[in-house]
CSV table of C-alpha atoms and ligand atoms in Angstrom, one decimal:
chain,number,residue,atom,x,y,z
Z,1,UNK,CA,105.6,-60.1,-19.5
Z,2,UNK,CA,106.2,-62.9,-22.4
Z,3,UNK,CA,105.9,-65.2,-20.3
Z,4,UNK,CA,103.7,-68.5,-20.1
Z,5,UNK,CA,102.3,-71.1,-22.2
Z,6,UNK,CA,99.7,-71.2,-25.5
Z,7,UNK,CA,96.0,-71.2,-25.2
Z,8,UNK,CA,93.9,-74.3,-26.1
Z,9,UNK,CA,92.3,-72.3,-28.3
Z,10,UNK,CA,92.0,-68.6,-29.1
Z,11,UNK,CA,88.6,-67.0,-30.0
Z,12,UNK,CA,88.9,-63.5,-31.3
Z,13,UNK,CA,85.7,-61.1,-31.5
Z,14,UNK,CA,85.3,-57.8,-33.4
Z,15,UNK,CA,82.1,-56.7,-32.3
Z,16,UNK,CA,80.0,-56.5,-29.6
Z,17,UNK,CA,77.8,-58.9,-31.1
Z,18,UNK,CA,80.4,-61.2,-31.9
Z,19,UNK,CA,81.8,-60.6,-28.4
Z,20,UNK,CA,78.0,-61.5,-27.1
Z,21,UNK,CA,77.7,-64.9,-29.1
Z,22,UNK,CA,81.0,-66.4,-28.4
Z,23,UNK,CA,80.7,-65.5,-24.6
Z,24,UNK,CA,77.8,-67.1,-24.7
Z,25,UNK,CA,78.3,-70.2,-26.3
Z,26,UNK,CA,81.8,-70.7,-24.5
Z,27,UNK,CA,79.1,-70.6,-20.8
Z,28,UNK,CA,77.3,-72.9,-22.4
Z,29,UNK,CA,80.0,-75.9,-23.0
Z,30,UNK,CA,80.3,-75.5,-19.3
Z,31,UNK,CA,84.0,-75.6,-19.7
Z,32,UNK,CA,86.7,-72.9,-18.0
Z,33,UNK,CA,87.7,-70.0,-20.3
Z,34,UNK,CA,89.6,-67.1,-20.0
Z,35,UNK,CA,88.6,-63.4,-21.3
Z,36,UNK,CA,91.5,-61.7,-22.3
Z,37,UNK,CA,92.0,-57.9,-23.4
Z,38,UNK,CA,95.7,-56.8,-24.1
Z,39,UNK,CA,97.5,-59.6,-21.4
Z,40,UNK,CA,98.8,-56.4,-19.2
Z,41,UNK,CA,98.1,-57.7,-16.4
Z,42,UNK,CA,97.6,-61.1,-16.7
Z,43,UNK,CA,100.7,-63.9,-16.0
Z,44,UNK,CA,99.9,-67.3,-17.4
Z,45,UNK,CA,102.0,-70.7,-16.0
Z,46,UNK,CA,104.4,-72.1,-18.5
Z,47,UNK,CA,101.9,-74.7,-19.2
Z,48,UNK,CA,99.6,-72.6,-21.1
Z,49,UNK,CA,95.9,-72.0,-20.5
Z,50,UNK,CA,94.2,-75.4,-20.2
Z,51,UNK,CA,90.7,-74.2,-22.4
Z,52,UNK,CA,89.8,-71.5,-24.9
Z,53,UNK,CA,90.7,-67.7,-24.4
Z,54,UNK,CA,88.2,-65.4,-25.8
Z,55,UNK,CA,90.1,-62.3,-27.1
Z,56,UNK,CA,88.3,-58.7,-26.6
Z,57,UNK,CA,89.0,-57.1,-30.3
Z,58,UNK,CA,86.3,-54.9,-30.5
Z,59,UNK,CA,86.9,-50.9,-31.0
Z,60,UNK,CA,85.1,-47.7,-31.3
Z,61,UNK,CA,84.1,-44.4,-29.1
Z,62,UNK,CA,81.2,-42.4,-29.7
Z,63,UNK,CA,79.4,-39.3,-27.5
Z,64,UNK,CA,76.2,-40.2,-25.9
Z,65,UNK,CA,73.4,-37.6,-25.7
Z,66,UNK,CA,72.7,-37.5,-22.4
Z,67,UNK,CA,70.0,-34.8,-21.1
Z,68,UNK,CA,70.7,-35.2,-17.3
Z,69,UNK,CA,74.9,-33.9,-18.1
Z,70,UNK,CA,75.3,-30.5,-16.8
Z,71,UNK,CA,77.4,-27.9,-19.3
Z,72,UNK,CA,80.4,-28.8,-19.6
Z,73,UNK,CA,80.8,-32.2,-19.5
Z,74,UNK,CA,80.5,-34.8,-22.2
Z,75,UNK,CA,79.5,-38.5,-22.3
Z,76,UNK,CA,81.8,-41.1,-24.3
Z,77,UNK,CA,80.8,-44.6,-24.7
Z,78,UNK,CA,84.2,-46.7,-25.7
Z,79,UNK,CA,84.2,-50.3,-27.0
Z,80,UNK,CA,85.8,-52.8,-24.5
Z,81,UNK,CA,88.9,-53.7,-26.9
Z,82,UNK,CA,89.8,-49.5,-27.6
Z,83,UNK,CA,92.9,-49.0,-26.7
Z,84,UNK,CA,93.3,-47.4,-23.6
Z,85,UNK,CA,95.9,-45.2,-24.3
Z,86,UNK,CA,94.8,-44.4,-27.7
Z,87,UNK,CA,91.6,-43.0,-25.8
Z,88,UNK,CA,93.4,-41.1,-23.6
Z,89,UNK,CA,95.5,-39.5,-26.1
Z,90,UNK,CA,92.3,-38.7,-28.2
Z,91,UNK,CA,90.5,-37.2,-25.3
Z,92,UNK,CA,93.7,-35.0,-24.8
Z,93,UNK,CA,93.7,-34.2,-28.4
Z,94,UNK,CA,89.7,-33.2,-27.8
Z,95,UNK,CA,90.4,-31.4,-25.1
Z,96,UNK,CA,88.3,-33.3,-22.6
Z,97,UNK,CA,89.3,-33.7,-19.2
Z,98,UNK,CA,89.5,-36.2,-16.4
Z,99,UNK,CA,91.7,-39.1,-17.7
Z,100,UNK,CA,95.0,-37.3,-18.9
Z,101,UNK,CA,97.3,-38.8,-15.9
Z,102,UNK,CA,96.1,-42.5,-16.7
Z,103,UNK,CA,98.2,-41.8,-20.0
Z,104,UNK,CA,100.5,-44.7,-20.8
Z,105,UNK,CA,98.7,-47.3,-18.8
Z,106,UNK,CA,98.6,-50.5,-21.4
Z,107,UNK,CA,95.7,-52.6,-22.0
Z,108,UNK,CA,92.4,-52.2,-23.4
Z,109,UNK,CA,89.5,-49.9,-22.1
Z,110,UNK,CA,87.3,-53.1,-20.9
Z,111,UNK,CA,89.8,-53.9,-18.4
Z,112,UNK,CA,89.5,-50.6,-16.8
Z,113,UNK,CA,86.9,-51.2,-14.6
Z,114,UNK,CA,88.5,-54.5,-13.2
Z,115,UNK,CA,91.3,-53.4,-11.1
Z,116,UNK,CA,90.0,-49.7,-10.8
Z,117,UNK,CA,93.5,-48.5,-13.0
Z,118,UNK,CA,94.9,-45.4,-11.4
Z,119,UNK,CA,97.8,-43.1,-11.2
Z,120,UNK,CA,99.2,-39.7,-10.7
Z,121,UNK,CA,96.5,-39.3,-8.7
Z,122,UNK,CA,93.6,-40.0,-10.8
Z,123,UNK,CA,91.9,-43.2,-11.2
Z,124,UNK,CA,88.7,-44.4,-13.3
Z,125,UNK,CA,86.4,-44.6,-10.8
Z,126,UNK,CA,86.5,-40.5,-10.5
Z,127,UNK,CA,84.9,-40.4,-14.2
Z,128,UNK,CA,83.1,-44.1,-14.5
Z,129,UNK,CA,79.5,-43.3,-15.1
Z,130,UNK,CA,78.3,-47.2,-16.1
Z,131,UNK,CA,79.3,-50.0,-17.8
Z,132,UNK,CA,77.8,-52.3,-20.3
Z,133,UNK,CA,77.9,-55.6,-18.5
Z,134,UNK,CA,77.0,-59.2,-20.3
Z,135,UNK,CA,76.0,-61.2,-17.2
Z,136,UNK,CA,77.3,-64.7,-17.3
Z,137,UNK,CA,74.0,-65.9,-14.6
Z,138,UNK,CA,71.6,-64.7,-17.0
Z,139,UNK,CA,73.5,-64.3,-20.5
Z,140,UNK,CA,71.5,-61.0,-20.8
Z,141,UNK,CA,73.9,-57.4,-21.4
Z,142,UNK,CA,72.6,-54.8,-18.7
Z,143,UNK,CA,73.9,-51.2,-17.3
Z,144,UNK,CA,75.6,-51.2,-14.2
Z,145,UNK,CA,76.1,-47.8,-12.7
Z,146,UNK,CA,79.8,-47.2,-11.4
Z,147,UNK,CA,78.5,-46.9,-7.9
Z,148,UNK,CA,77.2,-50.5,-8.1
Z,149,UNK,CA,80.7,-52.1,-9.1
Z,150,UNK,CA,82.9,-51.5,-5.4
Z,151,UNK,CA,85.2,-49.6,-7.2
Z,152,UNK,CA,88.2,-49.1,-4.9
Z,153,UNK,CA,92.0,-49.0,-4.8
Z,154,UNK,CA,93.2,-51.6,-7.7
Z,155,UNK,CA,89.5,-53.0,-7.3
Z,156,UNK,CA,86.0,-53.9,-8.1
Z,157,UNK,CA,83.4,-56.2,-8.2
Z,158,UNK,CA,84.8,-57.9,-11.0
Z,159,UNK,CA,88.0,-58.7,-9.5
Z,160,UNK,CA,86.3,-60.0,-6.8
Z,161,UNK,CA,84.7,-62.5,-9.1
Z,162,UNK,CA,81.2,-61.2,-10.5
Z,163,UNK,CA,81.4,-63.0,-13.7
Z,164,UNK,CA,80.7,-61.6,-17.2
Z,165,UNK,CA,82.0,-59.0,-19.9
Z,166,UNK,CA,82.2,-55.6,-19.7
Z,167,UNK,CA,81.2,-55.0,-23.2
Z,168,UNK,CA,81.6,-51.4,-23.1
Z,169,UNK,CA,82.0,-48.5,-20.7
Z,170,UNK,CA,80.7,-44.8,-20.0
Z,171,UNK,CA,82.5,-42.1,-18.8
Z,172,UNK,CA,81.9,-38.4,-18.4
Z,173,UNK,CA,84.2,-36.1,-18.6
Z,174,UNK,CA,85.0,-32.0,-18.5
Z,175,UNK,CA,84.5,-30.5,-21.7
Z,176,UNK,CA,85.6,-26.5,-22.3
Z,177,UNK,CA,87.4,-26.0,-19.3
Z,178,UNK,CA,89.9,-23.1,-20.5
Z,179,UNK,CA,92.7,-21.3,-19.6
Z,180,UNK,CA,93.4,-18.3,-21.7
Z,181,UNK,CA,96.5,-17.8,-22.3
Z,182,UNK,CA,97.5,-14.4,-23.7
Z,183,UNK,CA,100.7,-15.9,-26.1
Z,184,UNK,CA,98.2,-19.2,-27.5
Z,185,UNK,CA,94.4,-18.3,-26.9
Z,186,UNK,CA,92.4,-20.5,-24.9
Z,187,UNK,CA,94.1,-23.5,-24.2
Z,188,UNK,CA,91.9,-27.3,-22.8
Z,189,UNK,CA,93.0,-27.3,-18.9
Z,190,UNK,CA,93.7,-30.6,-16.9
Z,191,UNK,CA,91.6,-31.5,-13.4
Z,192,UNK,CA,93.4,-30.0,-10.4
Z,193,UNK,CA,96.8,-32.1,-10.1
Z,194,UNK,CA,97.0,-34.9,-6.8
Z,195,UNK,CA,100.0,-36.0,-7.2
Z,196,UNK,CA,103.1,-34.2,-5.7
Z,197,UNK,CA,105.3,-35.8,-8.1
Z,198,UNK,CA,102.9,-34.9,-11.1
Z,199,UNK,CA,102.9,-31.2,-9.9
Z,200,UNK,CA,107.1,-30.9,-9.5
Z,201,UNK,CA,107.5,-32.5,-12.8
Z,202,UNK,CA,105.1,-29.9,-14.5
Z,203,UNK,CA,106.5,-27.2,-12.4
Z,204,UNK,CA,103.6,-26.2,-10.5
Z,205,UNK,CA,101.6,-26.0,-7.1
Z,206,UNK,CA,99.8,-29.5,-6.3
Z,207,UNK,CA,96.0,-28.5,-7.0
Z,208,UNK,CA,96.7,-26.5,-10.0
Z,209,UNK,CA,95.3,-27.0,-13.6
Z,210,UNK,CA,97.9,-27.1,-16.6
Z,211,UNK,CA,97.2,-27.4,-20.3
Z,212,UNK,CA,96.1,-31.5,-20.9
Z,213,UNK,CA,99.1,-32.1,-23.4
Z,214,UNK,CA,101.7,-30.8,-20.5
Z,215,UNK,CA,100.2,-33.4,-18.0
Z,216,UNK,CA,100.3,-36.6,-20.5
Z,217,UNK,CA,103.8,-35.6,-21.4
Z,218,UNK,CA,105.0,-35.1,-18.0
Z,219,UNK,CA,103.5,-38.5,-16.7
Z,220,UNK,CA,104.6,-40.1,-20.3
Z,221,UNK,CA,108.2,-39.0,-19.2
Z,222,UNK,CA,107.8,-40.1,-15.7
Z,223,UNK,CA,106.3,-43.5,-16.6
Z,224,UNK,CA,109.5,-44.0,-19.1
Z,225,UNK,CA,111.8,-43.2,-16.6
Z,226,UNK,CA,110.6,-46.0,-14.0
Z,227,UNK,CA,109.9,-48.7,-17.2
Z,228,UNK,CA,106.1,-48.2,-17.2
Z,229,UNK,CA,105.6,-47.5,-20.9
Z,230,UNK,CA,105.9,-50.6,-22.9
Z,231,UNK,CA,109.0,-50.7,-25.2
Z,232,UNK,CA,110.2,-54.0,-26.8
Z,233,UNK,CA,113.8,-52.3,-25.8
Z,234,UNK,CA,113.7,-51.8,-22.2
Z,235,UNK,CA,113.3,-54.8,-20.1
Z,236,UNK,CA,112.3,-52.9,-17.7
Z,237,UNK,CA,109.2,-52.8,-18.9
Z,238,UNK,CA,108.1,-56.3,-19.7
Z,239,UNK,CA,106.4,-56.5,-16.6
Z,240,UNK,CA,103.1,-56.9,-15.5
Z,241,UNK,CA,103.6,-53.1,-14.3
Z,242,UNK,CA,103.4,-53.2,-10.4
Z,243,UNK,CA,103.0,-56.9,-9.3
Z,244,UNK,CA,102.0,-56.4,-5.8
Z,245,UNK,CA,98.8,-53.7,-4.2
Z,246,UNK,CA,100.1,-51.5,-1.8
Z,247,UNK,CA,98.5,-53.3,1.6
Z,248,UNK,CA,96.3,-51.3,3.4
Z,249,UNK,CA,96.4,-51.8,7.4
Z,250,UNK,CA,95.2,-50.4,10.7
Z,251,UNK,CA,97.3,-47.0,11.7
Z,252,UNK,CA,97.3,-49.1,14.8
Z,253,UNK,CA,99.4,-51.3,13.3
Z,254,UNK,CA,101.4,-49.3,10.7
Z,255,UNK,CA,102.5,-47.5,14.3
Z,256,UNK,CA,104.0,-50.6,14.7
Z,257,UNK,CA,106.4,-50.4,11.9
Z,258,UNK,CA,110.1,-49.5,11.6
Z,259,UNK,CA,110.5,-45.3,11.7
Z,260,UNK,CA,110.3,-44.0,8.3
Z,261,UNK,CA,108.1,-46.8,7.0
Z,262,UNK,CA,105.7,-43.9,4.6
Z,263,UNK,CA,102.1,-44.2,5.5
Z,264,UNK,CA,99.3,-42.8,3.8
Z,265,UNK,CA,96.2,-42.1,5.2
Z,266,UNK,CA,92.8,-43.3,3.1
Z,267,UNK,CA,90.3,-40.5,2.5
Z,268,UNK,CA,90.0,-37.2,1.2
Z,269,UNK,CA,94.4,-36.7,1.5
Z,270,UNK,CA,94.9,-40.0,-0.3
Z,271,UNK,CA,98.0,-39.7,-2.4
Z,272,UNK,CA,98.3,-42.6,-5.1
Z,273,UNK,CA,101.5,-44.3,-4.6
Z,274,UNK,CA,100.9,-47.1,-6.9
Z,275,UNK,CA,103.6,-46.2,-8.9
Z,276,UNK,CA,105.9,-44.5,-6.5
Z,277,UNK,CA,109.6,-45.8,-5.6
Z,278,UNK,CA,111.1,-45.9,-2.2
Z,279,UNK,CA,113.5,-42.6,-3.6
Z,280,UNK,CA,110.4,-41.1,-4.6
Z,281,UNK,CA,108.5,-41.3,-0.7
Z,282,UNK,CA,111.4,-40.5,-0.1
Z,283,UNK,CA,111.4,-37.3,-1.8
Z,284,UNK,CA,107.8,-36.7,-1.4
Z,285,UNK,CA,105.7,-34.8,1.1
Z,286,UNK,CA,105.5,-37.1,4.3
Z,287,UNK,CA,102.2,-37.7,5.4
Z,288,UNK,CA,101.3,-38.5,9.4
Z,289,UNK,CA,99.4,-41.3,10.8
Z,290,UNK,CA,96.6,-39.1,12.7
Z,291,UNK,CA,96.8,-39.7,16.4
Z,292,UNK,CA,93.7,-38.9,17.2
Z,293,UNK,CA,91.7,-41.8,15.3
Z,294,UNK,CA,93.6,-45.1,15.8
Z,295,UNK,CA,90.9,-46.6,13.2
Z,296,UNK,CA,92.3,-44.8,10.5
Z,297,UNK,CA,93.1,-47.1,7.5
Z,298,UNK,CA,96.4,-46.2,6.2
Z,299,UNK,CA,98.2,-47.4,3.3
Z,300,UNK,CA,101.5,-48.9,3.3
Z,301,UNK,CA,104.2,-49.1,0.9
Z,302,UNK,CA,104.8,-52.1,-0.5
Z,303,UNK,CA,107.7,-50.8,-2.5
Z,304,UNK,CA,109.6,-50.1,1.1
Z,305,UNK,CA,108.4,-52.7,2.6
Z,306,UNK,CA,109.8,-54.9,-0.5
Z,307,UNK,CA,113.3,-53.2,-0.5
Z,308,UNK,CA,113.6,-52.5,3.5
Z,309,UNK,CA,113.1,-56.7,3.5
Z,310,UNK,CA,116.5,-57.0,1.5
Z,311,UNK,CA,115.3,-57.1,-2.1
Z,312,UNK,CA,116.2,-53.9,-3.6
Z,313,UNK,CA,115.8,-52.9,-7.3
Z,314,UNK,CA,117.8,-55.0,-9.9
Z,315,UNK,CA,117.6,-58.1,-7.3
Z,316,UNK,CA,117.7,-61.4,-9.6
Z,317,UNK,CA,118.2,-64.9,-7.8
Z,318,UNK,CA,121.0,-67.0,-9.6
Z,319,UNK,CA,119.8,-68.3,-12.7
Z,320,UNK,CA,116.7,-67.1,-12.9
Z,321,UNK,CA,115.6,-64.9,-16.0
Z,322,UNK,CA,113.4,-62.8,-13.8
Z,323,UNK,CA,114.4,-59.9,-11.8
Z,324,UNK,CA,113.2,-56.7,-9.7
Z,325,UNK,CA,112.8,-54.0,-12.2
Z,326,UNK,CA,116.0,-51.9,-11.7
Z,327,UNK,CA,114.0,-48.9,-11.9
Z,328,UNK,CA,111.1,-49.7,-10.1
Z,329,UNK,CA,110.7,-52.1,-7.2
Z,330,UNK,CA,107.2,-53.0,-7.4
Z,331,UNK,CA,107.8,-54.4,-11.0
Z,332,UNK,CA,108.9,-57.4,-11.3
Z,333,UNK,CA,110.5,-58.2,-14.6
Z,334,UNK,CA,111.2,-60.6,-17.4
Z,335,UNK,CA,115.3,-59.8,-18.8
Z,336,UNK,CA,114.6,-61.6,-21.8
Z,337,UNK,CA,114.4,-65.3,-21.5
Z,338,UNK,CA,112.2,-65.9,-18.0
Z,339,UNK,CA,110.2,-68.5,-17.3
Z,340,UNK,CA,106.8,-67.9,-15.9
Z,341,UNK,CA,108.4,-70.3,-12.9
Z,342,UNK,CA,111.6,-67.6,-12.8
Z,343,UNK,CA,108.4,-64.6,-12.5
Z,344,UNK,CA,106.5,-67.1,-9.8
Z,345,UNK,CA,109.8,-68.0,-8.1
Z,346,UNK,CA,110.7,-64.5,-7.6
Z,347,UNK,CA,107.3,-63.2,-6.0
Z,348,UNK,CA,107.3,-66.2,-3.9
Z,349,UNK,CA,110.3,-64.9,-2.5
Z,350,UNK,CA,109.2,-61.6,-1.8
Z,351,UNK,CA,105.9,-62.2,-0.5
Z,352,UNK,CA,108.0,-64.6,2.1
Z,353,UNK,CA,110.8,-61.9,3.1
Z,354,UNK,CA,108.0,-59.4,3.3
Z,355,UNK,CA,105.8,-61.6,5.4
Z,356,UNK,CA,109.0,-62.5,7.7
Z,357,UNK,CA,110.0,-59.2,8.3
Z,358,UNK,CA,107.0,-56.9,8.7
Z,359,UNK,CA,104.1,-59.6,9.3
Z,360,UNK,CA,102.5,-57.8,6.1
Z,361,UNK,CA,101.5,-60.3,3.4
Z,362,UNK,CA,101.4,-58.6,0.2
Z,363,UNK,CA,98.8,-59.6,-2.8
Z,364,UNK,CA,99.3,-59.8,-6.2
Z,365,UNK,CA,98.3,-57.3,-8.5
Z,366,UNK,CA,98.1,-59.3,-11.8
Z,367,UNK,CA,96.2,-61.6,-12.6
Z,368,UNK,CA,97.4,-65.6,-12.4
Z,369,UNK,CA,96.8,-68.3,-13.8
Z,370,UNK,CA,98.2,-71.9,-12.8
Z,371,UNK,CA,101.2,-70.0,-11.1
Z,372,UNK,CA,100.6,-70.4,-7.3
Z,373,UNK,CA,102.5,-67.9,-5.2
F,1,LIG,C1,104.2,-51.6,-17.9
F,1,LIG,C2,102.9,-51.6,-17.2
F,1,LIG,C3,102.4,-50.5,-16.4
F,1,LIG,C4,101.2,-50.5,-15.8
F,1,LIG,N1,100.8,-49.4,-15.1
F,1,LIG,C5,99.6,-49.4,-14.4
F,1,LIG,C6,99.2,-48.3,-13.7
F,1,LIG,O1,99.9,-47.3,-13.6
F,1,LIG,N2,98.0,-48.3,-13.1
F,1,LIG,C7,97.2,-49.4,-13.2
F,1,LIG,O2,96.1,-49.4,-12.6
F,1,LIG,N3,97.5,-50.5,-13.9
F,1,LIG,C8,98.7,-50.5,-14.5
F,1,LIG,N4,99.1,-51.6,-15.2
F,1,LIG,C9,98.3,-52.8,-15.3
F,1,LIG,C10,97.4,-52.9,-16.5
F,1,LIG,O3,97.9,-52.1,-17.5
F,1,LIG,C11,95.9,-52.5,-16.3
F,1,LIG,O4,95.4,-53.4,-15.3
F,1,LIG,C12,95.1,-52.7,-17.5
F,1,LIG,O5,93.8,-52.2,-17.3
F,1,LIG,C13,95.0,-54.1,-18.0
F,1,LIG,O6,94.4,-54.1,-19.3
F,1,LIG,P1,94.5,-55.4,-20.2
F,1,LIG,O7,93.5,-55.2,-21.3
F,1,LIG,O8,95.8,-55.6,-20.7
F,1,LIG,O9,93.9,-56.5,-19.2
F,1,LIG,P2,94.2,-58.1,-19.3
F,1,LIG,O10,95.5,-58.5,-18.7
F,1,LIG,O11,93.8,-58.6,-20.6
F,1,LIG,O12,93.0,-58.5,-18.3
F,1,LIG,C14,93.1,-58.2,-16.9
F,1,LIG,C15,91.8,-58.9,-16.2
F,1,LIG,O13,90.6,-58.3,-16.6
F,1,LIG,C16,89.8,-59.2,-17.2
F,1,LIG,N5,89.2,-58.6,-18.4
F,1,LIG,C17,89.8,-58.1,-19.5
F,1,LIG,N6,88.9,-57.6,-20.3
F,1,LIG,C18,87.7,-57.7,-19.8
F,1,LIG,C19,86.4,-57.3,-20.2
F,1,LIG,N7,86.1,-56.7,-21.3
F,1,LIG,N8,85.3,-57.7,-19.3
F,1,LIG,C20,85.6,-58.3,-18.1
F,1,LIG,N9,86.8,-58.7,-17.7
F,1,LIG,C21,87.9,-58.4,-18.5
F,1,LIG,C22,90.7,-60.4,-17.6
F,1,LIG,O14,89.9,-61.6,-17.7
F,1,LIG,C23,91.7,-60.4,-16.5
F,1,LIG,O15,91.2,-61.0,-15.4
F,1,LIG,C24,100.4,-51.7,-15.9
F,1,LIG,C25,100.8,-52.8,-16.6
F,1,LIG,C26,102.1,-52.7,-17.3
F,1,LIG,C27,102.5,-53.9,-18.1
């Protein structure tokens, strides 16, 4: 977002060792610290961090021999400060599948597990085998399987403070699955595509497979068009991508809601709308509440709910150097010279419309620190 204050102090560590030690020593001065990967999605008040910030610089991905994988699948163990996309574009390249529609998401590969990142209708948690985890109780690294970290929609374990370093993390993904192709021989093939959006831009039926390399251009193209690719030139993207969770409610009381307010029901049909605007529900394939089970969980919007409250895309209050993304309404944006007060002042606001209007109080997807919203 470049946004925010300096650190007290910045520690940087290059290897997993390094990244052991310092964590280590920084629990045992007692004092507040903050671990940092690549700052994605994390919004610091203008006043800076008040203690040292650790830096995650380590790097590296190697296979993991691992006799209990069936055929076709391979194990990778990547470094918590790899670049995320780098990795995905390397698996792509490799022709291993399972994580080609999380391309473009910034940060670093130990953040992954934090928020759960997703999109396009894939998320982490569907190829997570474990993580290396340095456990701030007992300053000991252990293996937590990814069933034992609550992985869920934008969450985990870790965001809901279990406190430690993921040093590095495991995933397992589809090796060899081919399509042949009579024009270019056997071609690496994509998981089934979720996400309607994903399947129109690529041409195809939802629940097809496509060559890797057509799905991390099409969602490379699709993330550029909303401002969710970093690029120093588009403010649109100096963002913290999308700054509030779409909230998840009773369908009792999404019922409730204006007509036309999109609903999707959790479960097996989930669609991921993390990134979606309100043209694209719009556009998209409606989902029903089901009648018959008034329990149902159902996700909301939080993109309609944002612009249906009277803050549509591009909305700036006067003066302020922040503004709603004008491609993207979840995103809320730095044009250049905010403040992390203008970014604070902004969400405020929208949290309160929200709040006012639809009795929904929408959370933060970032990370903050001093900035009270
Ligand atoms: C333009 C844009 C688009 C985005 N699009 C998406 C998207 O489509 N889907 C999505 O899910 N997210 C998206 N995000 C959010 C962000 O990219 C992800 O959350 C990413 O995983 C953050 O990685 P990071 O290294 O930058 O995390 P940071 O901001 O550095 O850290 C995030 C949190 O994780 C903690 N953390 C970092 N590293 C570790 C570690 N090794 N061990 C333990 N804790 C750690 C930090 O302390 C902090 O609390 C987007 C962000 C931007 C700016």
């Amino acid at each position: 977002m470049r946004v925010g204050g300096p650190a007290d102090r910045i520690i940087t560590a290059s290897t997993r060792d390094e990244l052991i030690d310092r964590a280590v020593e920084l629990w045992e001065t007692r004092e507040d610290w903050l671990l940092l990967g690549g700052g994605s999605n994390t919004v610091v008040a203008d006043e800076g961090y008040p203690g040292p910030v650790l830096l995650v610089r380590t790097s590296g991905l190697e296979i993991v021999d691992d006799p209990e994988l069936g055929a076709g699948s391979v194990r990778l163990r990547v470094q918590a400060g790899h670049d995320w996309d780098a990795l995905v574009a390397e698996c792509v390249e490799r022709g291993w599948a399972g994580i080609e529609a999380l391309s473009g998401i910034p940060g670093l590969a130990g953040a992954a597990p934090v928020q759960n990142i997703g999109a396009y209708g894939q998320e982490l948690s569907d190829v997570l085998h474990s993580i290396e985890f340095l456990d701030a109780e007992t300053y000991e690294p252990r293996r937590m399987l990814a069933a034992e970290l609550g992985l869920g929609y934008r969450d985990s374990v870790l965001k809901q403070g279990l406190q430690g370093v993921v040093l590095s993390i495991d995933l397992v993904l589809a090796d060899a699955a081919v399509l042949t192709s009579a024009s270019s021989g056997p071609v690496p093939v994509s998981g089934r595509i979720r996400f309607p959006q994903l399947a129109s831009a690529v041409g195809v039926e939802l629940g097809s497979r496509v060559p890797l390399a057509v799905v991390r251009s099409a969602v490379l193209s699709l993330r550029a068009s909303k401002g969710m690719v970093l690029d120093a030139e588009d403010h649109d993207s100096w963002s913290a991508g999308s700054f509030f969770t779409n909230p998840i409610v009773s369908a009792h009381f999404a019922r409730a809601l204006p007509a036309g307010a999109p609903t999707f029901p959790l479960g097996e049909q989930e669609v991921e709308p993390a990134v979606l605007s309100l043209d694209e529900f719009n556009a998209g394939v409606p989902v029903s509440i089901p009648e018959a089970n008034p329990d149902q969980r159902v996700k909301l919007s939080a993109a309609w709910l944002i612009e249906q409250s009277g803050v549509p895309k591009g909305f700036r209050l006067p003066g302020s150097g922040a503004a709603i993304s004008s491609k993207h309404t979840l995103a809320i944006t730095n044009r250049g010279a905010a403040t992390a007060e203008d970014i604070g002042e902004l969400a405020r606001l929208i949290v309160q419309r929200v709040q006012q209007e639809f009795g929904v109080l929408l959370v933060p997807e970032p990370n903050l620190y001093g900035i009270e919203l």
